[in-house]
Amino acid sequence: MIGLLMAAVRESIQTTKSVFSGAFRQSQIESTLFDRLVLYGCVGLTLFFVLFPFYWMVVTSIIPSTELYRLPPAVIPTEFTFDHFREIMDAQVPFYIYFFNSFVVAVISSAMAVGISIFGAYSFARLEYPGRAFMVRGVLLSYMIAGILMVVPIFQIVVWLGLVDTLTSVVLTHFIFTIPLGLYLLGNYFRSIPKEIEEAGLIDGYSRVEVLLRITIPMSVPAIVAVFLYSFLLSWNEYLYASIFLNTQELYTLPIGIEFLQFEFDDVWGEIMAASMLTTIPVVIMFLYLEKYMMAGLSFGSMD
Amino acid sequence: MSNKNTEYGVELRNVTKRFGDLTAVDDIDLAVRDGEFLVLLGPSGCGKTTTLRMIAGLEVPTDGTIEMHGSDVTEKLPQKRDLSMVFQNYALYPHKTVEDNLRFPLGKMDITEEEATEKVEYATELLGIEDLLDKKPGQLSGGQRQRVALGRTIVREPNLFLMDEPLSNLDAKLRVNTRSELKDLQQQLGTTTVYVTHDQEEAMSIADRIVIMDDGQIQQIGTPQEVYKNPANEFVASFLGEPGMNFVQTAASSNGSVHAQITEPVDLEVSVEGDVPHSKVGVRPQDVWVGPGNSPGAPRDNGYVEISKMRLETIDPLGHSYELRLERGDHSIIALSDDVPGQVGDEVDVAFNRSSIHVFGENTEALSVKP
């Protein structure tokens, strides 16, 4: 796990380095010191705004609560403790239960989204049938509707299906909300693959489904990974529906679990930040790991 | 017997393909002989690629039937037609190595792993691409990709090769080399080949027979010599040859004799069946003689007939000869000449080679010429 993380970090540092050296190779000729200062200044400011909340999260999770309320606040902490982590793991419902629930929900719903999107998007991109244009637009339209508007109808459906207070209801809902973008992204990606490559497969003796599985999908790994990541993140962070459908504490997913911490602990910020840390880390690792697949396919060259 | 043996490998009967309002291929009949190298030639949008795609099974004809060795394949899927195809952009599988690209078509054949390896080796040896096997298409040059695409086409040893402008993405020199190799390869394998191109030089050099298409219709089918020497109509005459054929209006005539008119009618001393009031005379630039204005006249003894005096407008050196543009009034004629008959602006004598005169009738059809 640590090795993987290190490798991923090293890789992204390498990417960052090459991007920067690329930017400056160009500016070596034309830029003045002032130009470079402005550029570095902007980059630094952006990084500060983006990263400071994360930094504060990390700090809060590893300092004693007493330190947290000191005035003026200590930007660089001097005392460290892992008590917050220990406490959330020793709680009445240990934190890893939420973690497990979220993981199950996110993996199943995004796997479903990817699987269905592949076939749906392929039909949008390549097959001719009546009503296709209507469906393509309809899918996008459904993506435009705000989630909160769908709470009541979806809740009614969940009640009707008898799925209230089950993880299945959350899986289905997350799946419903991720599939339009999956269809849209993959549809566009499939359209960008030259038709001739698939036709070559047909002529080489393979059926359409075989061509899809053996040629189109392997060529679309970047888009498929992107759809999976997007679905996973959406599901991992989704709060609204999970909070409405789930009542039993043992079934809570991470976002509700974190919220629930404040009912269990008094001086709650350290615990919440520790929980947030644990929620963030797997997503970061996964992103660092899968990122290279998203880039890998972009330099294909079968065609002139 | 569904598999009766015919002379024809592929036969198209009354085939029409419409895309909405657009008629891409308009009621064509075409028979491809077994083992021949047939080239579909025409300007872009003439329906040649659509015709090829219908033979491949990638498009289904709106009307008509397609037969292969006597059995109807009109609606058969491409994978069941036992043919292979080279695409203009090669369409190699980018995520597979060259070897896997070549092996892919064999995956659906009923052969052992060793036989597949043998076939791949045979194809790579034939094309000289042994050293590319581990590379991916993205690492290859245009010429190498073209070879791999060709390899993928021949590896399965199908009944029919289809090629859609396979050389158009190569640079000029490589194109000329590759096309003679392609011809050799086809003769060596003896596989019926249908080849699409818009490049007449390529078509001429490679084809056993050429099918010239325009506007979704077949204009003429014949050997390269036939279509060049005896074009069936004005389109074929003007499409083939570089620079293109010159056309001159004829004057009213009688007894079928043909008079070209640039300034005043000139008897070309050739005749056609019947009287043709609205005909045109066609002469290729290499059959136009140009001489200095005060010369003794056109080389009559060599079968030339003088047409008119014209002004020499431009002289373009081509290396092996000169391209001359001659004008008089609204008329303009292009001639190819080994030497320069004068300077720009000079009045020169222009004569046509009588034996190479083509006459086209009212409906642009070629009329048979009697000297």
XYZ file of C-alpha atoms in Angstrom:
675
model
C 0.000 0.000 0.000
C 2.701 2.450 1.051
C 4.892 1.354 -1.856
C 2.072 1.928 -4.259
C 1.428 5.349 -2.804
C 5.088 6.269 -3.054
C 5.303 5.094 -6.635
C 2.229 7.074 -7.549
C 3.527 10.177 -5.815
C 6.890 9.829 -7.525
C 5.155 9.491 -10.851
C 3.024 12.566 -10.385
C 6.063 14.555 -9.237
C 7.773 13.460 -12.427
C 4.784 14.552 -14.494
C 4.670 17.899 -12.715
C 8.395 18.382 -13.278
C 8.169 17.690 -16.973
C 5.192 19.994 -17.331
C 7.081 22.772 -15.591
C 10.283 22.280 -17.516
C 8.183 22.302 -20.678
C 6.605 25.586 -19.664
C 9.974 27.112 -18.920
C 11.877 25.740 -21.849
C 9.659 27.976 -23.873
C 10.018 30.949 -21.589
C 13.789 30.722 -21.297
C 13.997 32.583 -24.547
C 11.299 35.131 -24.104
C 10.567 35.607 -20.423
C 12.025 38.117 -18.055
C 12.572 37.570 -14.363
C 9.362 39.502 -13.796
C 7.410 37.122 -16.040
C 8.688 34.172 -14.094
C 7.935 35.798 -10.744
C 4.362 36.449 -11.826
C 3.980 32.867 -13.005
C 5.419 31.383 -9.816
C 3.351 33.810 -7.759
C 0.130 32.725 -9.458
C 0.978 29.049 -9.160
C 1.890 29.486 -5.497
C -1.282 31.383 -4.696
C -3.436 28.787 -6.436
C -1.713 25.958 -4.631
C -2.124 27.755 -1.307
C -5.856 28.215 -1.770
C -6.360 24.666 -2.950
C -4.109 22.917 -0.479
C -4.440 24.920 2.735
C -7.812 23.402 3.743
C -6.283 19.957 3.295
C -3.308 20.955 5.336
C -5.595 22.228 8.061
C -7.529 18.976 7.960
C -4.354 16.977 8.439
C -3.126 19.226 11.246
C -6.440 19.190 13.075
C -6.610 15.425 12.956
C -3.216 14.906 14.584
C -3.061 17.553 17.319
C -4.754 17.336 20.710
C -8.093 19.147 20.940
C -6.669 21.582 23.428
C -4.130 22.765 20.893
C -6.885 23.306 18.357
C -8.533 26.106 20.305
C -5.348 28.018 21.035
C -5.221 31.656 20.049
C -3.525 32.605 17.857
C -3.845 29.241 16.083
C -0.652 27.253 15.607
C -0.100 26.889 11.911
C 2.829 24.591 12.545
C 1.831 22.160 15.276
C 4.193 21.160 18.083
C 2.232 18.407 19.816
C 1.007 15.280 18.047
C -1.506 12.604 18.911
C -3.392 9.795 17.186
C -6.166 9.862 19.776
C -8.766 11.079 17.304
C -8.153 8.141 15.025
C -8.253 5.731 17.924
C -11.513 7.228 19.189
C -13.409 6.947 15.938
C -12.269 3.347 15.552
C -13.357 2.526 19.109
C -16.722 4.218 18.806
C -19.950 2.302 19.334
C -20.113 1.749 15.571
C -16.457 1.715 14.513
C -15.556 4.022 11.704
C -14.323 1.234 9.428
C -17.921 -0.013 9.163
C -18.879 3.208 7.337
C -15.777 2.837 5.309
C -16.716 -0.678 4.291
C -20.301 0.371 3.448
C -19.131 3.238 1.287
C -16.635 1.040 -0.467
C -19.237 -1.598 -1.300
C -21.749 0.968 -2.515
C -19.209 2.889 -4.596
C -17.614 -0.151 -6.205
C -20.897 -1.837 -7.097
C -22.634 1.289 -8.364
C -19.677 2.443 -10.453
C -19.052 -1.019 -11.854
C -22.700 -1.135 -12.877
C -22.480 2.352 -14.349
C -19.394 1.453 -16.370
C -20.853 -1.832 -17.595
C -24.169 -0.378 -18.678
C -22.575 2.793 -20.106
C -20.285 0.795 -22.356
C -23.105 -0.994 -24.088
C -25.483 1.968 -24.072
C -22.860 4.393 -25.312
C -21.766 1.993 -28.025
C -25.315 1.810 -29.280
C -25.540 5.612 -29.217
C -22.278 5.968 -31.093
C -22.484 3.229 -33.664
C -25.874 1.649 -34.149
C -28.779 3.024 -36.115
C -32.244 2.589 -34.715
C -35.411 4.655 -34.482
C -35.492 7.012 -31.516
C -31.751 7.059 -31.005
C -31.383 10.835 -31.228
C -34.266 11.253 -28.799
C -32.638 8.903 -26.311
C -29.217 10.512 -26.619
C -30.714 13.899 -25.796
C -33.033 12.483 -23.179
C -30.108 11.064 -21.259
C -28.374 14.423 -21.196
C -31.595 16.127 -20.162
C -31.961 13.830 -17.188
C -28.441 14.790 -16.165
C -29.501 18.443 -16.027
C -32.175 17.827 -13.379
C -31.021 18.773 -9.897
C -30.696 15.817 -7.553
C -32.863 17.344 -4.870
C -35.864 17.427 -7.228
C -35.755 13.672 -7.525
C -35.709 12.893 -3.808
C -39.432 12.370 -3.394
C -40.062 10.313 -6.553
C -37.005 8.148 -5.991
C -37.907 7.660 -2.353
C -41.377 6.529 -3.429
C -39.812 4.029 -5.807
C -37.484 2.783 -3.084
C -40.434 2.341 -0.744
C -42.354 0.534 -3.456
C -39.389 -1.775 -4.034
C -39.196 -2.402 -0.291
C -35.586 -1.237 -0.169
C -35.776 1.461 2.502
C -32.813 1.247 4.876
C -30.768 -1.051 2.643
C -27.484 -0.405 0.863
C -29.139 -1.648 -2.337
C -31.299 1.475 -2.457
C -28.183 3.658 -2.278
C -26.378 1.586 -4.900
C -29.311 1.937 -7.286
C -29.631 5.672 -6.722
C -25.936 6.342 -7.265
C -26.035 4.211 -10.364
C -28.979 6.221 -11.696
C -27.159 9.480 -11.149
C -23.861 8.468 -12.694
C -25.096 6.704 -15.780
C -26.036 9.776 -17.886
C -22.527 11.202 -17.760
C -21.076 7.755 -18.353
C -23.179 7.346 -21.466
C -22.274 10.802 -22.657
C -18.516 10.531 -22.074
C -18.156 7.049 -23.489
C -20.458 7.819 -26.408
C -18.227 10.703 -27.414
C -15.120 8.622 -26.951
C -16.450 5.769 -29.060
C -17.384 8.237 -31.773
C -13.788 9.470 -31.801
C -12.502 5.975 -32.600
C -12.246 5.639 -36.372
C -15.046 3.473 -37.676
C -12.612 1.682 -39.964
C -10.845 0.028 -37.052
C -14.077 -1.665 -36.064
C -14.899 -2.467 -39.664
C -11.490 -4.088 -40.006
C -12.451 -6.267 -37.054
C -15.732 -7.230 -38.712
C -13.929 -8.136 -41.917
C -11.330 -10.091 -39.954
C -14.153 -12.421 -39.015
C -15.436 -11.116 -35.693
C -19.001 -10.272 -34.708
C -19.945 -6.830 -33.496
C -19.955 -7.865 -29.854
C -16.534 -9.469 -30.255
C -15.232 -6.337 -31.919
C -16.606 -4.277 -29.042
C -14.949 -6.509 -26.446
C -11.632 -7.076 -28.201
C -11.022 -3.777 -29.957
C -13.286 -0.935 -28.898
C -13.124 -1.483 -25.144
C -9.329 -1.983 -24.947
C -8.938 1.180 -27.000
C -11.273 3.084 -24.687
C -9.556 2.314 -21.392
C -8.867 6.008 -20.640
C -12.510 6.965 -20.997
C -13.679 3.900 -19.099
C -11.303 4.685 -16.239
C -12.521 8.277 -16.222
C -16.131 7.146 -15.990
C -15.284 4.713 -13.209
C -13.421 7.380 -11.233
C -16.186 9.885 -11.685
C -18.845 7.400 -10.580
C -16.765 6.213 -7.674
C -16.148 9.753 -6.420
C -19.776 10.721 -6.786
C -20.882 7.682 -4.858
C -18.127 7.978 -2.249
C -19.057 11.576 -1.442
C -22.824 11.405 -1.904
C -24.708 12.534 1.179
C -28.269 13.504 0.368
C -29.798 10.219 -0.755
C -27.804 8.049 1.594
C -28.956 10.190 4.520
C -32.580 9.850 3.483
C -32.619 6.125 2.686
C -30.489 4.784 5.533
C -31.687 4.685 9.131
C -29.620 1.975 10.771
C -26.284 3.267 11.950
C -24.485 0.084 10.866
C -25.475 0.803 7.281
C -24.241 4.403 7.156
C -21.871 5.435 4.419
C -18.899 7.714 5.120
C -20.520 11.145 4.626
C -23.353 10.353 7.033
C -20.971 8.562 9.335
C -18.852 11.696 9.581
C -21.888 13.804 10.278
C -23.025 11.367 12.920
C -19.728 11.720 14.780
C -20.888 15.012 16.229
C -23.692 13.252 18.097
C -21.211 10.849 19.639
C -18.337 13.101 20.664
C -18.220 16.372 22.538
C -15.157 18.099 21.303
C -15.747 16.846 17.827
C -13.436 18.591 15.342
C -10.412 16.400 15.797
C -12.513 13.276 15.247
C -14.261 14.716 12.215
C -10.971 15.700 10.630
C -9.473 12.299 11.364
C -12.496 10.710 9.706
C -12.174 13.085 6.763
C -8.534 12.124 6.376
C -9.433 8.460 6.256
C -12.152 9.247 3.731
C -9.829 11.198 1.479
C -6.761 8.984 1.404
C -8.201 6.029 -0.558
C -9.615 8.344 -3.185
C -6.278 10.078 -3.593
C -4.457 6.768 -3.883
C -6.938 5.475 -6.389
C -6.682 8.609 -8.468
C -2.894 8.569 -8.490
C -2.943 4.939 -9.485
C -5.568 5.178 -12.231
C -4.380 8.482 -13.636
C -1.777 6.832 -15.818
C -4.434 4.767 -17.568
C -6.308 7.932 -18.376
C -3.229 9.338 -20.075
C -1.984 6.115 -21.668
C -4.471 5.930 -24.471
C -4.172 9.455 -25.709
C -1.097 8.804 -27.817
C -2.521 6.058 -29.989
C -1.373 6.028 -33.571
C -2.992 3.454 -35.744
C -4.134 5.935 -38.294
C -2.617 8.530 -40.494
C -25.865 -26.104 -56.334
C -25.322 -22.887 -54.522
C -21.610 -22.845 -55.193
C -21.614 -23.269 -58.930
C -18.378 -22.370 -60.577
C -18.503 -19.251 -62.677
C -15.882 -17.236 -64.393
C -16.771 -14.386 -62.105
C -15.576 -14.168 -58.520
C -17.906 -11.313 -57.721
C -20.962 -10.177 -59.604
C -23.006 -7.051 -58.946
C -26.425 -6.895 -60.601
C -28.459 -3.669 -60.807
C -26.900 -2.488 -57.582
C -28.095 0.851 -56.248
C -27.168 2.514 -52.984
C -28.976 5.557 -51.692
C -28.152 7.538 -48.563
C -31.331 9.497 -47.975
C -31.786 11.666 -51.058
C -28.295 11.026 -52.318
C -27.780 8.243 -54.817
C -24.196 7.132 -54.315
C -24.310 4.166 -56.657
C -26.842 4.153 -59.450
C -27.908 0.806 -60.889
C -24.531 -0.666 -61.761
C -23.655 -4.076 -63.182
C -20.156 -5.286 -62.598
C -18.486 -8.662 -62.880
C -15.076 -9.279 -61.358
C -13.229 -12.181 -62.977
C -11.509 -14.753 -60.838
C -7.921 -13.821 -60.172
C -7.975 -10.433 -61.831
C -6.794 -7.099 -60.512
C -9.745 -4.789 -61.007
C -9.425 -1.091 -60.271
C -12.362 1.200 -59.580
C -11.300 4.636 -60.750
C -13.117 7.932 -60.560
C -13.208 11.365 -58.980
C -14.166 11.659 -55.326
C -17.855 11.136 -54.713
C -18.275 8.948 -57.794
C -19.429 5.941 -55.763
C -16.319 3.785 -56.047
C -15.737 3.446 -52.312
C -19.422 2.773 -51.703
C -19.260 0.024 -54.321
C -16.256 -1.500 -52.582
C -17.956 -1.285 -49.190
C -20.994 -3.074 -50.592
C -18.762 -5.864 -51.859
C -17.194 -5.986 -48.405
C -20.601 -6.160 -46.745
C -20.078 -2.955 -44.783
C -22.987 -1.396 -46.666
C -26.118 -3.149 -47.836
C -27.354 -2.186 -51.322
C -30.678 -0.368 -51.493
C -31.468 -2.393 -54.602
C -29.902 -5.193 -56.591
C -27.906 -8.274 -55.714
C -24.278 -9.190 -55.124
C -23.063 -12.702 -55.809
C -19.787 -14.357 -54.983
C -18.932 -17.504 -56.875
C -22.550 -17.892 -57.785
C -24.085 -17.577 -54.337
C -26.055 -14.558 -53.231
C -24.247 -12.607 -50.508
C -26.204 -9.351 -50.757
C -27.151 -9.349 -47.085
C -24.443 -11.594 -45.737
C -22.329 -10.170 -42.913
C -18.769 -9.140 -43.801
C -17.246 -11.749 -41.502
C -18.909 -14.502 -43.543
C -17.717 -13.383 -46.962
C -14.159 -14.682 -46.839
C -12.526 -11.478 -47.946
C -10.106 -9.010 -46.466
C -9.680 -5.300 -46.852
C -7.026 -2.616 -46.646
C -8.421 0.705 -45.525
C -7.193 4.074 -46.665
C -6.044 4.939 -43.157
C -4.910 1.324 -42.585
C -7.118 0.916 -39.490
C -4.553 -1.102 -37.588
C -5.485 -2.039 -34.050
C -3.509 0.546 -32.071
C -3.467 -1.383 -28.797
C -2.021 -4.525 -30.358
C 1.522 -5.210 -31.513
C 2.204 -5.784 -35.183
C 2.309 -9.515 -34.561
C -1.054 -9.466 -32.788
C -2.474 -7.327 -35.572
C -1.447 -10.002 -38.051
C -2.632 -12.817 -35.833
C -6.033 -11.275 -35.174
C -7.705 -12.347 -38.449
C -6.483 -15.902 -37.862
C -8.233 -16.102 -34.502
C -11.512 -16.989 -36.161
C -10.067 -19.658 -38.421
C -10.116 -23.325 -37.653
C -6.345 -23.726 -37.426
C -3.842 -24.662 -34.761
C -1.503 -22.262 -33.037
C 1.441 -23.589 -35.077
C -0.375 -23.101 -38.363
C -1.224 -19.541 -37.339
C 2.414 -18.855 -36.522
C 3.415 -20.257 -39.889
C 0.956 -18.033 -41.692
C 2.129 -14.963 -39.808
C 5.726 -15.839 -40.625
C 4.894 -16.327 -44.275
C 3.162 -12.957 -44.516
C 5.882 -11.078 -42.639
C 8.567 -12.636 -44.795
C 6.701 -11.811 -47.973
C 6.423 -8.173 -46.931
C 9.793 -7.894 -45.213
C 8.413 -6.752 -41.875
C 10.032 -9.348 -39.613
C 11.727 -6.680 -37.520
C 8.493 -4.829 -36.761
C 6.623 -7.639 -35.032
C 7.004 -6.343 -31.471
C 6.172 -2.746 -32.244
C 2.843 -1.034 -31.935
C 1.285 0.788 -34.886
C 2.001 4.152 -33.252
C 5.749 3.486 -33.543
C 5.684 2.788 -37.264
C 6.175 5.064 -40.241
C 3.448 5.456 -42.844
C 5.075 2.974 -45.196
C 5.519 0.409 -42.440
C 1.906 0.759 -41.358
C 0.859 0.256 -44.926
C 2.827 -2.984 -45.059
C 1.363 -4.222 -41.817
C -2.124 -3.448 -43.117
C -1.287 -5.392 -46.245
C 0.065 -8.221 -44.119
C -3.153 -8.371 -42.168
C -4.997 -8.602 -45.464
C -3.037 -11.474 -46.956
C -2.360 -13.508 -43.829
C -5.731 -15.232 -43.936
C -5.430 -16.053 -47.651
C -9.021 -15.123 -48.410
C -10.836 -15.402 -51.727
C -10.905 -11.685 -52.358
C -8.786 -8.663 -51.510
C -10.433 -5.276 -51.262
C -8.274 -2.185 -51.161
C -9.530 1.323 -50.565
C -6.891 3.794 -51.727
C -4.180 1.929 -49.838
C -1.354 4.065 -51.193
C -2.858 7.519 -50.903
C -1.209 8.284 -47.565
C 2.307 7.493 -48.766
C 4.680 10.001 -50.265
C 5.098 10.023 -54.032
C 8.217 7.921 -54.370
C 7.164 5.261 -51.899
C 3.799 5.143 -53.597
C 5.312 4.249 -56.941
C 7.547 1.561 -55.439
C 4.786 0.082 -53.342
C 2.325 -0.130 -56.166
C 4.584 -2.295 -58.289
C 5.236 -4.488 -55.253
C 1.522 -4.700 -54.721
C 1.002 -5.828 -58.279
C 3.722 -8.456 -57.935
C 2.232 -9.666 -54.703
C -1.199 -10.016 -56.254
C 0.193 -11.973 -59.190
C 2.154 -14.192 -56.860
C -0.898 -14.969 -54.736
C -3.350 -14.981 -57.646
C -6.102 -13.592 -55.440
C -8.942 -11.641 -57.017
C -8.490 -8.007 -56.064
C -10.780 -5.009 -56.213
C -8.882 -1.799 -55.729
C -10.228 1.726 -55.390
C -8.261 4.796 -56.355
C -8.712 8.282 -57.739
C -5.187 8.296 -59.140
C -5.306 7.408 -62.841
C -1.580 6.778 -63.112
C -1.817 4.274 -60.276
C -4.833 2.647 -61.896
C -3.130 2.416 -65.283
C 0.013 0.853 -63.913
C -1.570 -1.690 -61.619
C -4.861 -2.819 -63.159
C -5.771 -5.773 -65.324
C -9.012 -3.952 -65.994
C -10.184 -0.511 -64.993
C -13.740 0.441 -64.126
C -14.234 4.163 -64.562
C -17.041 5.587 -62.482
C -18.669 8.961 -62.312
C -21.802 10.155 -60.580
C -22.633 6.682 -59.284
C -22.523 5.101 -62.700
C -20.002 3.009 -64.559
C -18.700 4.953 -67.525
C -16.466 2.295 -69.021
C -14.824 -1.019 -68.200
C -11.695 -2.147 -70.010
C -7.985 -2.750 -69.913
C -5.832 0.327 -69.256
C -5.001 0.502 -72.985
C -8.641 0.220 -74.023
C -9.945 2.946 -71.777
C -7.083 5.248 -72.698
C -7.078 4.634 -76.450
C -10.797 4.186 -76.927
C -12.622 6.175 -74.275
C -16.316 5.396 -74.364
C -17.404 8.962 -73.734
C -16.291 12.501 -73.066
C -15.987 11.935 -69.341
C -13.589 9.017 -69.671
C -11.642 10.876 -72.349
C -11.223 13.952 -70.195
C -10.622 12.089 -66.941
C -7.761 9.958 -68.225
C -4.502 11.484 -69.316
C -2.446 14.301 -67.864
C -2.786 17.001 -69.081
C -6.368 16.256 -70.080
C -7.728 15.838 -73.562
C -8.430 18.943 -75.687
C -11.948 19.376 -76.960
C -12.877 21.419 -80.027
C -16.390 22.131 -81.265
C -17.213 20.884 -84.743
C -18.879 22.813 -87.504
C -21.977 21.669 -89.375
C -21.019 19.033 -91.882
C -22.467 16.537 -94.267
C -21.815 12.925 -95.166
C -20.412 12.281 -91.744
C -17.229 14.189 -92.400
C -15.958 16.039 -89.358
C -14.934 19.693 -89.373
C -13.218 21.228 -86.385
C -13.873 24.908 -85.875
C -11.512 27.239 -84.107
C -11.760 30.143 -86.508
C -13.112 28.689 -89.718
C -14.160 25.068 -90.261
C -11.293 22.748 -91.081
C -11.894 19.364 -92.620
C -10.196 16.824 -90.364
C -10.428 14.227 -93.132
C -12.116 11.759 -90.840
C -15.743 10.737 -90.873
C -18.346 9.156 -88.611
C -21.645 7.363 -89.210
C -24.387 9.820 -90.120
C -24.431 13.563 -89.566
C -23.624 14.873 -86.146
C -24.519 18.529 -85.753
C -23.484 18.930 -82.119
C -20.374 16.912 -81.775
C -16.984 17.560 -80.272
C -13.536 16.533 -81.368
C -11.048 15.342 -78.781
C -7.293 15.221 -79.149
C -4.751 14.421 -76.458
C -1.982 16.983 -75.897
C 0.656 14.530 -77.085
C -1.169 14.255 -80.432
C -1.050 17.991 -81.044
C 1.756 19.209 -83.248
C 3.010 22.773 -82.858
C 5.364 24.418 -85.343
C 6.737 27.905 -85.988
C 4.293 30.149 -87.868
C 6.406 30.465 -91.015
C 7.347 26.788 -91.178
C 6.588 24.718 -94.253
C 3.478 23.528 -92.449
C 2.416 20.546 -90.412
C 4.106 17.263 -91.157
C 1.310 16.104 -93.413
C 3.201 13.046 -94.429
C 3.188 11.916 -90.821
C -0.605 11.986 -90.748
C -1.142 15.425 -89.214
C -3.831 17.819 -90.326
C -3.422 21.536 -89.757
C -6.117 23.188 -87.667
C -5.340 26.830 -87.173
C -2.768 29.415 -86.309
C -2.770 30.082 -82.578
C -0.925 32.266 -80.109
C 1.603 30.619 -77.819
C 0.487 31.760 -74.357
C 2.613 29.817 -71.881
C 5.503 27.384 -71.979
C 5.875 25.099 -68.939
C 8.959 22.901 -68.910
C 8.106 19.460 -67.504
C 11.613 18.039 -67.700
C 11.055 15.437 -70.384
C 9.002 17.811 -72.550
C 7.196 21.144 -72.591
C 3.577 21.854 -71.903
C 2.357 24.580 -74.259
C -0.853 26.525 -73.925
C -2.185 27.880 -77.192
C -5.016 30.354 -77.591
C -7.145 31.865 -80.259
C -10.256 33.818 -79.352
C -12.084 31.784 -76.668
C -10.350 28.621 -77.715
C -7.506 27.151 -75.787
C -5.484 24.035 -76.511
C -2.789 22.295 -74.514
C 0.031 20.589 -76.383
C 2.967 18.482 -75.229
C 6.055 19.065 -77.311
C 9.639 17.865 -77.186
C 10.978 21.247 -78.225
C 9.878 24.860 -78.036
C 8.454 26.086 -81.361
C 8.829 29.792 -80.569
C 8.506 32.374 -77.850
C 5.526 33.371 -75.774
C 3.315 35.587 -77.899
C 4.387 34.026 -81.207
C 1.830 32.860 -83.745
C 2.354 29.154 -84.284
C 0.845 26.468 -86.462
C -1.230 23.831 -84.706
C -1.981 20.425 -86.180
C -3.752 17.285 -84.914
C -2.648 13.720 -85.427
C -5.450 12.346 -87.591
C -5.214 8.795 -86.357
C -5.677 9.917 -82.747
C -8.779 12.020 -83.206
C -11.810 11.155 -81.071
C -15.276 12.337 -81.965
C -18.036 12.589 -79.373
C -21.720 12.839 -80.212
C -24.597 14.819 -78.750
C -24.848 12.687 -75.615
C -21.082 12.783 -75.068
C -20.792 9.204 -76.338
C -17.758 8.304 -78.464
C -18.489 7.815 -82.164
C -16.483 5.391 -84.226
C -14.111 7.301 -86.442
C -13.218 6.286 -89.998
C -10.126 7.933 -91.447
